[in-house]
Coordinates of C-alpha atoms in Angstrom, one line a residue:
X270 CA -0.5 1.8 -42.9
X271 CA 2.2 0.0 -41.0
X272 CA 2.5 0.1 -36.8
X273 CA 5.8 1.0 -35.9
X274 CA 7.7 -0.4 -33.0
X275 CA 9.1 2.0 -30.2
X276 CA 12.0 4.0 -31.5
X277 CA 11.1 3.9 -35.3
X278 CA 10.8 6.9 -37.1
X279 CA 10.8 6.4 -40.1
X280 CA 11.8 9.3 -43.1
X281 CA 8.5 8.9 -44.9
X282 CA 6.8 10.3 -41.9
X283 CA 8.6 13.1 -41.7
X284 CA 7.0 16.8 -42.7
X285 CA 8.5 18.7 -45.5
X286 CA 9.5 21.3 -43.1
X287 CA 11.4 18.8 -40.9
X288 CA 9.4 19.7 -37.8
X289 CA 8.5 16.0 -36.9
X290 CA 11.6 15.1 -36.2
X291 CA 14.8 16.4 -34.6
X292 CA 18.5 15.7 -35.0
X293 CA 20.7 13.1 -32.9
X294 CA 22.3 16.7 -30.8
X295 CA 19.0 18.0 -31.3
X296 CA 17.4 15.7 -29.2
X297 CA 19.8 16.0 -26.3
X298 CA 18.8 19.9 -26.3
X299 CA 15.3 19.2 -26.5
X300 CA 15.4 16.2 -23.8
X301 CA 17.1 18.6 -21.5
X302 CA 14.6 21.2 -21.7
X303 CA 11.8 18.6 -21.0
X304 CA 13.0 17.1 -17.8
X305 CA 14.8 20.5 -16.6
X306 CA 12.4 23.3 -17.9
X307 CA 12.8 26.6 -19.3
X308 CA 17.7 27.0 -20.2
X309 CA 19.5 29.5 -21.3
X310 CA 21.7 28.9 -23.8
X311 CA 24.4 29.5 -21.1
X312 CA 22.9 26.7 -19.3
X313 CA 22.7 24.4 -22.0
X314 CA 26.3 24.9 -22.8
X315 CA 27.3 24.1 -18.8
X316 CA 25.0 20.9 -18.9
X317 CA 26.0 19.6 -22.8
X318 CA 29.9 21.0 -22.1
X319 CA 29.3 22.4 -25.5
X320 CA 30.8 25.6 -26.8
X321 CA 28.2 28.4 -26.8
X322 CA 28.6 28.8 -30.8
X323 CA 27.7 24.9 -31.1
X324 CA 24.6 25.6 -28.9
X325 CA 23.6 28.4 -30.7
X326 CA 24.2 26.3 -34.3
X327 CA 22.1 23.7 -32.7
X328 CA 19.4 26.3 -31.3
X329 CA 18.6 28.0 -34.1
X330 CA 17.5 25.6 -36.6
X331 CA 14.6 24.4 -33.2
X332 CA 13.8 28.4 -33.0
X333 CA 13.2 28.3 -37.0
X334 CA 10.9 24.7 -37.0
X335 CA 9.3 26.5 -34.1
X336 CA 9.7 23.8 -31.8
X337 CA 11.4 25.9 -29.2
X338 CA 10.7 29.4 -28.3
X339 CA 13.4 31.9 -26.4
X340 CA 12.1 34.4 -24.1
X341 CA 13.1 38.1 -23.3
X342 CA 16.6 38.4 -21.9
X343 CA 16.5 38.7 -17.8
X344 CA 19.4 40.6 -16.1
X345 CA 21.6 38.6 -13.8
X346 CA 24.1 40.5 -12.1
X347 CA 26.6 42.1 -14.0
X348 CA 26.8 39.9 -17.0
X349 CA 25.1 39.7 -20.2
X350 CA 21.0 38.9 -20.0
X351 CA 19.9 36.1 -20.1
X352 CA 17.1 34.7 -22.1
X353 CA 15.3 31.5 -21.4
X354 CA 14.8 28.8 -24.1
X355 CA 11.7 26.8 -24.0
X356 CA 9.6 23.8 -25.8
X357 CA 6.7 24.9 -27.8
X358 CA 3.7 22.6 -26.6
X359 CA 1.7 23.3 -29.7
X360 CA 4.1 21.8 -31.7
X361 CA 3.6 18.3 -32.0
X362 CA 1.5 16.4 -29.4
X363 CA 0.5 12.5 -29.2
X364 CA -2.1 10.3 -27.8
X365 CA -1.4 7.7 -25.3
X366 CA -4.0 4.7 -24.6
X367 CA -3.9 2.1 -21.9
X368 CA -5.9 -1.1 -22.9
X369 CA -7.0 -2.6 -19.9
X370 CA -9.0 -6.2 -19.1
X371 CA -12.1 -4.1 -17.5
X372 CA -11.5 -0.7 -19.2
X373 CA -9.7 1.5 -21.7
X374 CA -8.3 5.1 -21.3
X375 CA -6.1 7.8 -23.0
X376 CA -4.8 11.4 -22.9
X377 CA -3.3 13.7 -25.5
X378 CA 0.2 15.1 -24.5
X379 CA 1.8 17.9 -25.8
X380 CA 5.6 18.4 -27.0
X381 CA 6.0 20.7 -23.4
X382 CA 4.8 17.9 -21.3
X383 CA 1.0 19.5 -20.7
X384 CA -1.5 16.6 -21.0
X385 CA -5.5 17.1 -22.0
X386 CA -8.5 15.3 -22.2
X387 CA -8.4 12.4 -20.1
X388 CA -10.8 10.0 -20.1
X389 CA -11.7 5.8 -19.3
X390 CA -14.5 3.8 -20.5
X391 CA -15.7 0.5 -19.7
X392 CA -13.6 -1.6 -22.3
X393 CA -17.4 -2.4 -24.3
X394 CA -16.2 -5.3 -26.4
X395 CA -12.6 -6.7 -25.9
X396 CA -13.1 -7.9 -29.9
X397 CA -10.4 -5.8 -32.2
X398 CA -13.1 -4.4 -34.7
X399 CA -15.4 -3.1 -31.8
X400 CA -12.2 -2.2 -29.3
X401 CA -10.8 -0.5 -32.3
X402 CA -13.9 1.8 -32.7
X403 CA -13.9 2.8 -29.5
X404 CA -10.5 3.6 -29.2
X405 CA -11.0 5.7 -32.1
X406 CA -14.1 7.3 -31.2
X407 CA -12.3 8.3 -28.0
X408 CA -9.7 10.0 -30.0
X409 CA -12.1 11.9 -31.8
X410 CA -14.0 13.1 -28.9
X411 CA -10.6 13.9 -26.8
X412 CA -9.0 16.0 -29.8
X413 CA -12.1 18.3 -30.7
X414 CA -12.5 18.4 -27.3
X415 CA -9.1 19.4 -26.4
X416 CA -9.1 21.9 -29.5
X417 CA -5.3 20.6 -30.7
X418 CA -4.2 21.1 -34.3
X419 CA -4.9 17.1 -35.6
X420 CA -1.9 18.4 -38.1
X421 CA 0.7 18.1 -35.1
X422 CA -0.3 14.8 -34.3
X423 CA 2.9 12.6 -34.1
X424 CA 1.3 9.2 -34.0
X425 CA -0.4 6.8 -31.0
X426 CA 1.2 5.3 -28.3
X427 CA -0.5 2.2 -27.1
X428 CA -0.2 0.1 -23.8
X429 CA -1.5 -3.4 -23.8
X430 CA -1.2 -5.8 -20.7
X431 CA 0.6 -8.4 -21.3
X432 CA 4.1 -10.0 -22.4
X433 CA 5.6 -10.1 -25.5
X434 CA 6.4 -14.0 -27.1
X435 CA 9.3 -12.6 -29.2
X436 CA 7.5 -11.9 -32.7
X437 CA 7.0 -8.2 -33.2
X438 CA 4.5 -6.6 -31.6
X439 CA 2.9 -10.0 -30.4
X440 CA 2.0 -9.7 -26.8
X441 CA 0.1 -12.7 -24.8
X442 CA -2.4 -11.5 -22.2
X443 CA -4.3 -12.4 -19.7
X444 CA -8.0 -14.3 -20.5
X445 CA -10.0 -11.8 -20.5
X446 CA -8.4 -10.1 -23.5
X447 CA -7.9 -13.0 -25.7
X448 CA -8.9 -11.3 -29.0
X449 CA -5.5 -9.2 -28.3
X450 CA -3.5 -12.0 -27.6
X451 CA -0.6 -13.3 -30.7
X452 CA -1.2 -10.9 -33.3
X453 CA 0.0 -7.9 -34.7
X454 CA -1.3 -5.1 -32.9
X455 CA 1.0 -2.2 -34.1
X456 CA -0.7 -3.2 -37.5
X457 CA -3.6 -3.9 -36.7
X458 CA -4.3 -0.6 -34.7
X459 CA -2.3 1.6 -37.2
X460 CA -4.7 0.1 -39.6
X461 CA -7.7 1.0 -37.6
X462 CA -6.6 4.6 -36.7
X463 CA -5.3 5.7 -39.6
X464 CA -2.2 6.9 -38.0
X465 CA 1.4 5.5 -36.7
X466 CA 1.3 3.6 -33.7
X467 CA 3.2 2.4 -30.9
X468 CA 3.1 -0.5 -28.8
X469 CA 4.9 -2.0 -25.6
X470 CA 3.7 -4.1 -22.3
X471 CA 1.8 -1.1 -19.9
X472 CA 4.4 -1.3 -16.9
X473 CA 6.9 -0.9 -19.3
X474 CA 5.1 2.5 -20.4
X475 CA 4.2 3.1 -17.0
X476 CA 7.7 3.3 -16.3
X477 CA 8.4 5.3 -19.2
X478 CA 5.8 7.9 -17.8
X479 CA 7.5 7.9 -15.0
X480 CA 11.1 9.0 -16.2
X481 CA 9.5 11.7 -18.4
X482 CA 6.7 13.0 -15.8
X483 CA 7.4 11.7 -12.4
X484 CA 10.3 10.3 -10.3
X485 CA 12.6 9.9 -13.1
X486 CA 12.9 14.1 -13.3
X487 CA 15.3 13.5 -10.1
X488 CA 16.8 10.3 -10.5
X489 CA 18.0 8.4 -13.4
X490 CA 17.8 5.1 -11.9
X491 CA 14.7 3.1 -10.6
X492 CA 12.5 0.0 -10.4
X493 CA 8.7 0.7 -11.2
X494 CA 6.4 -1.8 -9.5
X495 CA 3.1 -1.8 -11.9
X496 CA 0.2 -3.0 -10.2
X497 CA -3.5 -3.4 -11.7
X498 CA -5.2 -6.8 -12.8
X499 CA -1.9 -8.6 -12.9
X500 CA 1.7 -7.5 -11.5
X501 CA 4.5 -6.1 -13.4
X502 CA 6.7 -3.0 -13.7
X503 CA 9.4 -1.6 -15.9
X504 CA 12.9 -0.7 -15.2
X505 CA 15.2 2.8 -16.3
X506 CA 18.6 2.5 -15.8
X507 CA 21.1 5.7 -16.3
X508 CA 17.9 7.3 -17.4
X509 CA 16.9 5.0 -20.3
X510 CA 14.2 2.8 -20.5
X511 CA 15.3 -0.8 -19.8
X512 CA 13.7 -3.0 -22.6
X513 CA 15.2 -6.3 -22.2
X514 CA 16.1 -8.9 -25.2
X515 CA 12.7 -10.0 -25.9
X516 CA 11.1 -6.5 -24.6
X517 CA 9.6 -8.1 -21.4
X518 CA 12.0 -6.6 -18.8
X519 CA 10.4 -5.4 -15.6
X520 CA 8.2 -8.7 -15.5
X521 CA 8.8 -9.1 -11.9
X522 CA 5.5 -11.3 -11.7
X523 CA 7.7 -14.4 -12.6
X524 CA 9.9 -13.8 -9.9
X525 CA 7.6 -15.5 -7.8
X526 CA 7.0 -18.9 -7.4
X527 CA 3.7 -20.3 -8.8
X528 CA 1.8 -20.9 -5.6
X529 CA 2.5 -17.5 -3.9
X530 CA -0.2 -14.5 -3.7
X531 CA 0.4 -12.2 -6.6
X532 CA 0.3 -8.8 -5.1
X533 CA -2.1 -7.4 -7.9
X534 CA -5.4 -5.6 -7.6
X535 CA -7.4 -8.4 -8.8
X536 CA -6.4 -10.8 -5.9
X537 CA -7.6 -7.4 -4.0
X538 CA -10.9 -7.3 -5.4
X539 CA -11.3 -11.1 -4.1
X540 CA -10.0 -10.1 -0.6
X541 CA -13.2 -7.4 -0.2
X542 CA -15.3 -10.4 -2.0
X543 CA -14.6 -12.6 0.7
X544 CA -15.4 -9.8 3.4
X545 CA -18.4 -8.9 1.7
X546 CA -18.2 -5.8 -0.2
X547 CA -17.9 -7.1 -3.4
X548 CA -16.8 -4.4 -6.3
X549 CA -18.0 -5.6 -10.6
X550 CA -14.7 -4.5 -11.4
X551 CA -11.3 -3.4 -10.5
X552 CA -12.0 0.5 -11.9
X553 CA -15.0 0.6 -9.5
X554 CA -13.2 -0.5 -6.7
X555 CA -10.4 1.9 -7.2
X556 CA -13.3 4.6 -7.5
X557 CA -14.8 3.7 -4.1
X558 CA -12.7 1.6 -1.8
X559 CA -11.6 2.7 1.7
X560 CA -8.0 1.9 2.1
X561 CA -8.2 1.0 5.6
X562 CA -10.7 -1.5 4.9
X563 CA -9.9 -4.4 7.1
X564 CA -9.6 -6.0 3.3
X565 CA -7.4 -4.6 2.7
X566 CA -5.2 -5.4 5.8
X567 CA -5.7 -9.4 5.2
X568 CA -4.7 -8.0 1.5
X569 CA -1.4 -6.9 2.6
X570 CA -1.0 -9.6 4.8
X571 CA -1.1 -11.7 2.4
X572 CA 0.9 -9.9 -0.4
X573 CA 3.6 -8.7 1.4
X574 CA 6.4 -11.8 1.5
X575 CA 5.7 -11.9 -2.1
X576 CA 6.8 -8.2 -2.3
X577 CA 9.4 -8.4 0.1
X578 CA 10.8 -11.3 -2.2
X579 CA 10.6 -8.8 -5.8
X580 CA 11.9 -5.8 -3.9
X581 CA 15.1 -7.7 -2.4
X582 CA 15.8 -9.4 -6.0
X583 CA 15.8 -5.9 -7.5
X584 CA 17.4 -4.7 -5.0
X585 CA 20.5 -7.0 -5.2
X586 CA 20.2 -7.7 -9.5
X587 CA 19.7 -4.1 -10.4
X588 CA 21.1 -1.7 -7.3
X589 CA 18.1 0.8 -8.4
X590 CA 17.9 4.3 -6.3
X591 CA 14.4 3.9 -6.3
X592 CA 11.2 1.4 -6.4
X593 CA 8.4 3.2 -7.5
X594 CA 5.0 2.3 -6.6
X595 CA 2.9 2.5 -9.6
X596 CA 0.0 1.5 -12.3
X597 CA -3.8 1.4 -11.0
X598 CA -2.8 1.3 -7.2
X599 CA -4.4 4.5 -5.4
X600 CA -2.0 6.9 -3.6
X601 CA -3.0 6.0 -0.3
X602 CA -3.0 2.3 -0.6
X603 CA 0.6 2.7 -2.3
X604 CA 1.8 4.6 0.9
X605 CA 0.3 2.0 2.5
X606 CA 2.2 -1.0 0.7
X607 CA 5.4 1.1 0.6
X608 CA 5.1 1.0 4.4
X609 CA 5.1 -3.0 4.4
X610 CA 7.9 -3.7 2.2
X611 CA 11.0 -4.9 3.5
X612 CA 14.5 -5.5 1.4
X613 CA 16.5 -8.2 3.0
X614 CA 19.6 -6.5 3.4
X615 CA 22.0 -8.4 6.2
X616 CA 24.4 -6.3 8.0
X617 CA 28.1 -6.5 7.6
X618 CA 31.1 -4.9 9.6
X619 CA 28.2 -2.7 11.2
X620 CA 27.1 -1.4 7.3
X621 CA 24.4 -2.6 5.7
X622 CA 24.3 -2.7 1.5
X623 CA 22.7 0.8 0.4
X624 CA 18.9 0.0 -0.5
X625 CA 16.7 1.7 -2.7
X626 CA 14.2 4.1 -1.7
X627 CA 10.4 2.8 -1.8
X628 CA 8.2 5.4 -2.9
X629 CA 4.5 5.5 -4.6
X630 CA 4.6 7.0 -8.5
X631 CA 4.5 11.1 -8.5
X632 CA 2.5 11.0 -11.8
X633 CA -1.0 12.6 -11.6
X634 CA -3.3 10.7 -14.2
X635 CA -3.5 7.5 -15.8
X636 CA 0.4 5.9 -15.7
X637 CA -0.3 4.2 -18.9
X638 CA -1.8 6.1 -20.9
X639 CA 0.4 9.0 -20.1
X640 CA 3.5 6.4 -20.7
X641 CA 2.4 5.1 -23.9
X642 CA 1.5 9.2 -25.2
X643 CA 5.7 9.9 -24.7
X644 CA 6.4 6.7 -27.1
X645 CA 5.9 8.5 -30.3
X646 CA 7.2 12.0 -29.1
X647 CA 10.5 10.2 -27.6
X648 CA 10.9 8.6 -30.6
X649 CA 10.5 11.8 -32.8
X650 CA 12.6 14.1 -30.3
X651 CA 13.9 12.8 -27.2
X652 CA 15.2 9.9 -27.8
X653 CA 18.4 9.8 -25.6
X654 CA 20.6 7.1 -27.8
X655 CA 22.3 9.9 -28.9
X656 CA 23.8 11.6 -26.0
X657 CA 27.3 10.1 -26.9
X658 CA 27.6 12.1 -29.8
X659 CA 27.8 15.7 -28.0

């Protein structure tokens, strides 16, 4: 079986009762109720500025494929009850896995937005054959733990650090995972699965997580910052995820010349090294680190021009509302480096140019995995291309 690329869906993986997929105007309905909760058909009429008949022509065909569910009507005031409208989790669901230099993890992520069975593993083997196996024996264990219908499974989201050369779903990453590196892995893991799959850089579907579960619920505009082994990020911009050309947008690594400190969590690991608290790995330093650590200080010392440097160039190429903390990075320590960061922003005529806001992620769990899990659910029903045709 064939990988698919984020935002394929194909019609031969549709369901003969059409519930896998959803309608250009169907979408907009169903990515409303996913980042506003629980509508009214009233309400989805004020926010669409459709007419209430088109709502209800475009509600009742969800209601039938059971992927929404209305409630009992509510009094409100003097006019008509109200009943609230609502995605039906059990409906479809997908798995998102983040594949990591020192560790893999996933979670399973239902249509509502209720995730399940997280877990990480030591990455055993970085080999394909062997990664593939455990990827898949993860999924196993996560879905009869979980006790989700495998039926409603929509396909896999995958994120793989890394940049993509151009070709496909051909990424380069770093060393340590050179079995991964220049081939097709959207084949190559739908082959291994058994099941559709899609695959993007992991701060791109960091960033993605974000918009759908964290910051990007109040704002439609921001910069994520991704940090774990290396230094990336993602960008959404009027609510849409920001790809890029070559699908490497948000690489805000390069944005820094070769001989500065990439602000990652690898150079971080090095910094306790050279105090003497040495961690195996980045995932047991996250576990056990203390992130007032005088490490970590000389850490942010260190880091902080660089970061100064890709906040100010977002800051004046992209005019974001927000730069989001993200990735791997601990709450505390992204407080921490949120607290450091400084956008060079002159003052003119006694105004200085609005800046964005620099705030750590609001997602709970693994960024990635939970990204790369709203890939194939996006793609099947809230994909927001077609918000023009309402």
């Amino acid at each position: 079986m064939n990988g698919i690329s984020a935002g394929d869906f194909p019609p031969r993986f549709l369901r003969d009762d059409g519930r896998r997929t959803a309608t250009a105007n169907e979408r907009v309905l169903l990515d409303l109720l996913s980042r506003k909760g629980p509508a009214s058909r009233a309400d989805l009429a004020r926010l669409t500025g459709l007419a209430p008949h088109s709502i209800t022509r475009l509600v009742e065909p969800l209601l039938a494929r059971r992927l929404i569910t209305e409630g009992a009507p509510v009094p409100q005031g003097r006019g008509k009850p109200s009943a609230a409208l609502s995605l039906v989790g059990s409906a479809a669901f997908a798995i998102g896995v983040s594949v990591m230099t020192d560790a893999v993890s996933l979670v399973l992520l239902d249509l509502a937005g209720t995730t399940a069975a997280p877990r990480t593993e030591k990455l055993l083997d970085s080999r394909m054959e062997p990664a593939c196996r455990q990827i898949k024996r993860l999924i196993d264990a996560a879905v009869a733990d979980a006790g989700w219908d495998r039926a409603a499974l929509v396909g896999v989201g995958v994120g793989v650090t890394g940049y993509f050369i151009g070709d496909g779903a051909r990424l380069n990453p770093p060393r340590l995972l050179d079995p991964w590196a220049l081939v097709p892995l959207d084949t190559i893991l739908a082959d291994a699965l058994g099941t559709k799959v899609w695959v993007d850089n992991d701060g791109n579907v960091a960033a993605v997580g974000e918009a759908a579960l964290g910051h990007g619920r109040t704002t439609n505009d921001f910069a994520y910052l991704y940090f774990s082994a290396g230094f990336g990020g993602g960008v959404v911009a009027g609510g849409r995820h920001l790809r890029g050309r070559h699908g490497n947008a948000g690489e805000f690594a390069s944005i820094l010349p070769l001989d500065w400190p990439q602000p990652n969590l690898e150079t971080l690991r090095s910094s306790f090294g050279d105090a003497g608290s040495a961690y195996p790995d980045i995932g047991t330093m996250i576990d056990h680190f203390d992130p007032h650590h005088p490490a970590v200080d000389r850490w942010l010392d260190d880091v902080t021009p660089s970061l100064n440097l890709v906040a100010s160039a977002i800051a004046a190429t992209l005019d974001p509302g927000m730069i989001v903390l993200g990735g791997r990075v601990p709450p505390a320590l992204a407080e921490r480096i949120a607290g450091r960061i400084a956008v060079t922003n002159p003052q003119r005529r006694g105004f200085h140019r609005p800046a964005p806001r620099i705030v750590a992620s609001a997602m709970d769990g693994d960024a990635t995995a939970i990204g790369a899990a709203t890939l194939p659910l996006r793609a099947a029903f809230f994909g927001r291309d077609a918000e023009d045709v309402l």
